[in-house]
mmCIF file of C-alpha atoms in Angstrom:
data_model
loop_
_atom_site.group_PDB
_atom_site.id
_atom_site.type_symbol
_atom_site.label_atom_id
_atom_site.label_comp_id
_atom_site.label_asym_id
_atom_site.label_seq_id
_atom_site.Cartn_x
_atom_site.Cartn_y
_atom_site.Cartn_z
ATOM 1 C CA UNK U 233 -0.984 -18.954 6.915
ATOM 2 C CA UNK U 234 -2.400 -15.492 6.337
ATOM 3 C CA UNK U 235 -2.533 -14.899 2.604
ATOM 4 C CA UNK U 236 -4.269 -12.857 -0.089
ATOM 5 C CA UNK U 237 -4.502 -14.033 -3.694
ATOM 6 C CA UNK U 238 -5.807 -11.693 -6.401
ATOM 7 C CA UNK U 239 -7.190 -12.732 -9.774
ATOM 8 C CA UNK U 240 -9.291 -11.374 -12.589
ATOM 9 C CA UNK U 241 -6.940 -8.954 -14.264
ATOM 10 C CA UNK U 242 -6.395 -8.842 -17.998
ATOM 11 C CA UNK U 243 -6.487 -6.858 -21.190
ATOM 12 C CA UNK U 244 -9.591 -4.740 -21.725
ATOM 13 C CA UNK U 245 -10.662 -2.000 -24.129
ATOM 14 C CA UNK U 246 -11.423 1.537 -22.970
ATOM 15 C CA UNK U 247 -14.948 1.694 -21.614
ATOM 16 C CA UNK U 248 -14.879 -1.972 -20.681
ATOM 17 C CA UNK U 249 -15.309 -3.690 -17.326
ATOM 18 C CA UNK U 250 -13.533 -6.223 -15.165
ATOM 19 C CA UNK U 251 -14.176 -7.860 -11.819
ATOM 20 C CA UNK U 252 -11.137 -8.418 -9.657
ATOM 21 C CA UNK U 253 -11.173 -10.980 -6.853
ATOM 22 C CA UNK U 254 -9.087 -11.264 -3.709
ATOM 23 C CA UNK U 255 -9.302 -14.599 -1.925
ATOM 24 C CA UNK U 256 -8.184 -14.542 1.693
ATOM 25 C CA UNK U 257 -6.913 -17.386 3.834
ATOM 26 C CA UNK U 258 -5.920 -17.488 7.475
ATOM 27 C CA UNK U 259 -8.410 -14.804 8.513
ATOM 28 C CA UNK U 260 -11.938 -13.614 7.776
ATOM 29 C CA UNK U 261 -12.508 -10.685 5.383
ATOM 30 C CA UNK U 262 -15.852 -10.052 7.066
ATOM 31 C CA UNK U 263 -14.246 -9.002 10.349
ATOM 32 C CA UNK U 264 -11.361 -7.035 8.883
ATOM 33 C CA UNK U 265 -10.826 -3.813 6.971
ATOM 34 C CA UNK U 266 -9.828 -4.538 3.394
ATOM 35 C CA UNK U 267 -8.506 -2.309 0.633
ATOM 36 C CA UNK U 268 -7.463 -2.189 -2.976
ATOM 37 C CA UNK U 269 -4.300 -0.293 -3.887
ATOM 38 C CA UNK U 270 -2.995 0.129 -7.437
ATOM 39 C CA UNK U 271 0.321 0.908 -9.060
ATOM 40 C CA UNK U 272 0.633 2.118 -12.632
ATOM 41 C CA UNK U 273 3.690 0.809 -14.520
ATOM 42 C CA UNK U 274 6.823 2.495 -13.203
ATOM 43 C CA UNK U 275 4.813 4.698 -10.840
ATOM 44 C CA UNK U 276 4.013 4.908 -7.143
ATOM 45 C CA UNK U 277 1.223 3.473 -5.047
ATOM 46 C CA UNK U 278 -2.340 4.801 -5.095
ATOM 47 C CA UNK U 279 -5.048 3.757 -2.642
ATOM 48 C CA UNK U 280 -8.278 2.949 -4.483
ATOM 49 C CA UNK U 281 -10.937 1.703 -2.079
ATOM 50 C CA UNK U 282 -11.783 0.473 1.440
ATOM 51 C CA UNK U 283 -14.453 -1.865 2.714
ATOM 52 C CA UNK U 284 -14.829 -1.712 6.464
ATOM 53 C CA UNK U 285 -15.749 -4.638 8.667
ATOM 54 C CA UNK U 286 -19.181 -3.092 9.142
ATOM 55 C CA UNK U 287 -19.663 -2.904 5.381
ATOM 56 C CA UNK U 288 -19.068 0.804 4.767
ATOM 57 C CA UNK U 289 -17.188 1.550 1.570
ATOM 58 C CA UNK U 290 -14.878 4.412 0.547
ATOM 59 C CA UNK U 291 -13.257 5.354 -2.744
ATOM 60 C CA UNK U 292 -10.534 7.570 -4.101
ATOM 61 C CA UNK U 293 -11.930 10.503 -6.076
ATOM 62 C CA UNK U 294 -10.238 9.164 -9.217
ATOM 63 C CA UNK U 295 -12.429 6.049 -9.246
ATOM 64 C CA UNK U 296 -15.606 7.170 -7.482
ATOM 65 C CA UNK U 297 -18.689 6.236 -9.459
ATOM 66 C CA UNK U 298 -16.810 3.739 -11.652
ATOM 67 C CA UNK U 299 -15.409 1.227 -9.141
ATOM 68 C CA UNK U 300 -17.353 -0.805 -6.579
ATOM 69 C CA UNK U 301 -15.830 -2.794 -3.719
ATOM 70 C CA UNK U 302 -17.760 -5.665 -2.172
ATOM 71 C CA UNK U 303 -17.180 -8.931 -0.364
ATOM 72 C CA UNK U 304 -18.620 -12.419 -0.035
ATOM 73 C CA UNK U 305 -18.026 -13.630 3.493
ATOM 74 C CA UNK U 306 -19.023 -17.215 2.614
ATOM 75 C CA UNK U 307 -16.221 -17.302 0.024
ATOM 76 C CA UNK U 308 -13.898 -15.179 2.177
ATOM 77 C CA UNK U 309 -13.303 -13.024 -0.882
ATOM 78 C CA UNK U 310 -13.234 -9.313 -1.629
ATOM 79 C CA UNK U 311 -14.128 -7.996 -5.085
ATOM 80 C CA UNK U 312 -13.466 -4.849 -7.067
ATOM 81 C CA UNK U 313 -15.844 -4.201 -9.942
ATOM 82 C CA UNK U 314 -14.204 -1.746 -12.305
ATOM 83 C CA UNK U 315 -16.333 -0.135 -15.014
ATOM 84 C CA UNK U 316 -15.851 2.524 -17.673
ATOM 85 C CA UNK U 317 -12.169 1.713 -17.790
ATOM 86 C CA UNK U 318 -9.709 4.340 -18.979
ATOM 87 C CA UNK U 319 -6.102 4.096 -20.109
ATOM 88 C CA UNK U 320 -5.038 5.683 -16.813
ATOM 89 C CA UNK U 321 -6.551 2.730 -14.917
ATOM 90 C CA UNK U 322 -3.782 0.513 -16.291
ATOM 91 C CA UNK U 323 -1.995 -0.771 -13.220
ATOM 92 C CA UNK U 324 -1.222 -3.674 -10.952
ATOM 93 C CA UNK U 325 -4.083 -3.919 -8.482
ATOM 94 C CA UNK U 326 -3.176 -5.133 -4.997
ATOM 95 C CA UNK U 327 -5.530 -6.308 -2.293
ATOM 96 C CA UNK U 328 -4.463 -5.470 1.253
ATOM 97 C CA UNK U 329 -5.612 -5.975 4.815
ATOM 98 C CA UNK U 330 -5.159 -3.145 7.209
ATOM 99 C CA UNK U 331 -4.227 -3.651 10.822
ATOM 100 C CA UNK U 332 -6.394 -1.114 12.607
ATOM 101 C CA UNK U 333 -8.077 -3.907 14.576
ATOM 102 C CA UNK U 334 -4.648 -4.388 16.183
ATOM 103 C CA UNK U 335 -4.033 -0.631 16.353
ATOM 104 C CA UNK U 336 -1.604 -0.938 13.456
ATOM 105 C CA UNK U 337 -2.835 1.774 11.130
ATOM 106 C CA UNK U 338 -1.162 0.475 7.999
ATOM 107 C CA UNK U 339 -1.577 -2.153 5.303
ATOM 108 C CA UNK U 340 -0.202 -5.251 7.039
ATOM 109 C CA UNK U 341 -0.839 -7.943 4.454
ATOM 110 C CA UNK U 342 -0.642 -7.605 0.680
ATOM 111 C CA UNK U 343 -1.494 -9.938 -2.150
ATOM 112 C CA UNK U 344 0.801 -10.479 -5.115
ATOM 113 C CA UNK U 345 -1.293 -8.250 -7.376
ATOM 114 C CA UNK U 346 -3.208 -8.656 -10.630
ATOM 115 C CA UNK U 347 -2.454 -6.642 -13.762
ATOM 116 C CA UNK U 348 -5.126 -4.643 -15.549
ATOM 117 C CA UNK U 349 -4.221 -3.266 -18.960
ATOM 118 C CA UNK U 350 -6.591 -0.896 -20.732
ATOM 119 C CA UNK U 351 -5.772 -0.572 -24.407
ATOM 120 C CA UNK U 352 -7.527 -0.333 -27.731
ATOM 121 C CA UNK M 11 -5.767 16.737 1.432
ATOM 122 C CA UNK M 12 -2.497 15.534 2.909
ATOM 123 C CA UNK M 13 0.527 15.547 0.604
ATOM 124 C CA UNK M 14 3.600 13.457 1.409
ATOM 125 C CA UNK M 15 6.895 14.471 -0.195
ATOM 126 C CA UNK M 16 9.767 12.013 -0.021
ATOM 127 C CA UNK M 17 13.413 12.910 -0.462
ATOM 128 C CA UNK M 18 15.755 12.228 -1.984
ATOM 129 C CA UNK M 19 14.258 10.600 -5.047
ATOM 130 C CA UNK M 20 17.239 8.294 -5.312
ATOM 131 C CA UNK M 21 19.879 7.417 -2.733
ATOM 132 C CA UNK M 22 23.087 5.805 -3.969
ATOM 133 C CA UNK M 23 24.905 3.960 -1.202
ATOM 134 C CA UNK M 24 27.052 0.903 -0.573
ATOM 135 C CA UNK M 25 26.320 -2.136 1.605
ATOM 136 C CA UNK M 26 27.175 -1.394 5.220
ATOM 137 C CA UNK M 27 26.395 2.309 4.921
ATOM 138 C CA UNK M 28 23.618 4.146 6.726
ATOM 139 C CA UNK M 29 20.540 5.253 4.797
ATOM 140 C CA UNK M 30 18.373 8.166 5.894
ATOM 141 C CA UNK M 31 15.088 8.684 4.038
ATOM 142 C CA UNK M 32 12.834 11.674 4.570
ATOM 143 C CA UNK M 33 9.057 12.058 4.354
ATOM 144 C CA UNK M 34 7.552 15.497 4.737
ATOM 145 C CA UNK M 35 3.798 15.895 5.296
ATOM 146 C CA UNK M 36 1.611 18.861 4.535
ATOM 147 C CA UNK M 37 -0.401 19.441 6.608
ATOM 148 C CA UNK M 38 0.832 17.526 9.643
ATOM 149 C CA UNK M 39 0.067 13.858 10.245
ATOM 150 C CA UNK M 40 -0.558 12.047 13.501
ATOM 151 C CA UNK M 41 2.325 9.718 14.329
ATOM 152 C CA UNK M 42 -0.231 6.929 14.763
ATOM 153 C CA UNK M 43 -1.060 7.121 11.080
ATOM 154 C CA UNK M 44 2.391 7.224 9.451
ATOM 155 C CA UNK M 45 3.756 4.022 7.919
ATOM 156 C CA UNK M 46 6.712 2.967 5.782
ATOM 157 C CA UNK M 47 6.846 0.207 3.157
ATOM 158 C CA UNK M 48 9.582 -1.486 1.156
ATOM 159 C CA UNK M 49 8.999 -2.633 -2.411
ATOM 160 C CA UNK M 50 11.348 -4.688 -4.543
ATOM 161 C CA UNK M 51 10.945 -5.055 -8.336
ATOM 162 C CA UNK M 52 8.058 -7.338 -9.272
ATOM 163 C CA UNK M 53 6.934 -7.713 -5.673
ATOM 164 C CA UNK M 54 4.139 -6.334 -3.545
ATOM 165 C CA UNK M 55 4.969 -3.702 -0.950
ATOM 166 C CA UNK M 56 5.959 -4.938 2.505
ATOM 167 C CA UNK M 57 5.079 -3.115 5.704
ATOM 168 C CA UNK M 58 8.182 -2.055 7.630
ATOM 169 C CA UNK M 59 7.075 0.574 10.133
ATOM 170 C CA UNK M 60 3.692 1.650 11.513
ATOM 171 C CA UNK M 61 2.856 4.358 14.009
ATOM 172 C CA UNK M 62 5.930 6.241 12.751
ATOM 173 C CA UNK M 63 8.336 4.148 14.842
ATOM 174 C CA UNK M 64 7.017 0.626 15.490
ATOM 175 C CA UNK M 65 8.558 -2.185 13.486
ATOM 176 C CA UNK M 66 6.164 -4.636 11.866
ATOM 177 C CA UNK M 67 6.443 -8.333 12.611
ATOM 178 C CA UNK M 68 9.671 -9.870 11.373
ATOM 179 C CA UNK M 69 11.350 -6.600 10.414
ATOM 180 C CA UNK M 70 15.043 -6.462 11.390
ATOM 181 C CA UNK M 71 16.097 -3.893 13.966
ATOM 182 C CA UNK M 72 18.401 -2.161 11.480
ATOM 183 C CA UNK M 73 15.192 -0.469 10.265
ATOM 184 C CA UNK M 74 13.940 2.359 12.452
ATOM 185 C CA UNK M 75 11.400 5.148 12.073
ATOM 186 C CA UNK M 76 11.174 8.486 13.792
ATOM 187 C CA UNK M 77 9.587 11.882 13.557
ATOM 188 C CA UNK M 78 6.349 13.684 14.225
ATOM 189 C CA UNK M 79 4.064 16.344 12.804
ATOM 190 C CA UNK M 80 5.384 17.168 9.354
ATOM 191 C CA UNK M 81 8.809 15.483 9.336
ATOM 192 C CA UNK M 82 9.377 11.753 9.432
ATOM 193 C CA UNK M 83 12.485 9.660 8.835
ATOM 194 C CA UNK M 84 13.208 6.050 7.971
ATOM 195 C CA UNK M 85 16.730 4.987 8.879
ATOM 196 C CA UNK M 86 18.484 1.809 7.788
ATOM 197 C CA UNK M 87 21.499 1.582 10.086
ATOM 198 C CA UNK M 88 23.673 -0.707 7.950
ATOM 199 C CA UNK M 89 22.513 -1.549 4.465
ATOM 200 C CA UNK M 90 22.341 -5.219 3.576
ATOM 201 C CA UNK M 91 22.274 -6.300 -0.093
ATOM 202 C CA UNK M 92 18.570 -7.164 0.211
ATOM 203 C CA UNK M 93 17.697 -3.629 1.374
ATOM 204 C CA UNK M 94 18.217 -2.053 -2.041
ATOM 205 C CA UNK M 95 14.649 -1.264 -3.034
ATOM 206 C CA UNK M 96 12.054 1.510 -3.220
ATOM 207 C CA UNK M 97 10.637 2.854 0.040
ATOM 208 C CA UNK M 98 7.278 4.589 0.451
ATOM 209 C CA UNK M 99 5.834 6.515 3.343
ATOM 210 C CA UNK M 100 2.083 6.567 3.806
ATOM 211 C CA UNK M 101 -0.459 8.454 5.845
ATOM 212 C CA UNK M 102 -3.301 6.231 6.929
ATOM 213 C CA UNK M 103 -6.704 7.843 7.126
ATOM 214 C CA UNK M 104 -10.126 7.518 5.537
ATOM 215 C CA UNK M 105 -8.332 8.481 2.314
ATOM 216 C CA UNK M 106 -4.818 7.043 2.584
ATOM 217 C CA UNK M 107 -2.023 8.608 0.571
ATOM 218 C CA UNK M 108 1.484 7.504 -0.292
ATOM 219 C CA UNK M 109 4.611 9.496 -0.901
ATOM 220 C CA UNK M 110 6.326 9.327 -4.263
ATOM 221 C CA UNK M 111 8.994 6.911 -3.040
ATOM 222 C CA UNK M 112 12.757 6.873 -2.524
ATOM 223 C CA UNK M 113 14.863 4.407 -4.469
ATOM 224 C CA UNK M 114 17.864 3.103 -2.560
ATOM 225 C CA UNK M 115 20.383 1.847 -5.095
ATOM 226 C CA UNK M 116 23.865 0.438 -4.979
#
């Protein structure tokens, strides 16, 4: 079964750091395009970052320089290192696989999300 | 920067009725890169439509997408109780963006 499971969220103070993980099953993260998308409480969806199958990475302007996406193919896991956290980073963070390899230019598969709360 | 504006913000309908949701893009978006998602409370989004009009795997045929350029529409032909949710359109590019969402409520 194709599945994504996020972990690593929690309560953190402003300026702090967290490392989110997204464990995949049923497919290989190393040969797919993976993303992180977040949703602040009661708000809409915001794309955060891509990692392409070739390893290139892209970020939303709102997180550039503070967030880093990476992957470990041996663990079939994608990570999001989030530093210098701000109150506005409070959100549910979803991992997603996009379907461009199948010419489906959309986020096909989503994890259940992990909550990050930034508060003093 | 592409901006997606969804309307209406909230749609109040009854089961069995037809729902028509709008997504306006500025500037225009390629049909290949326009998607629609459904999100229920406490759940992750679910892909409904990609390429503006192609249903994702397992999506019932009461859901349909249409449009091109700057105007796109998601239509639910006959609302089932499980269809009451928030719907987002999205343009898929090197910097994907989502619309603000339309809530379909009973």
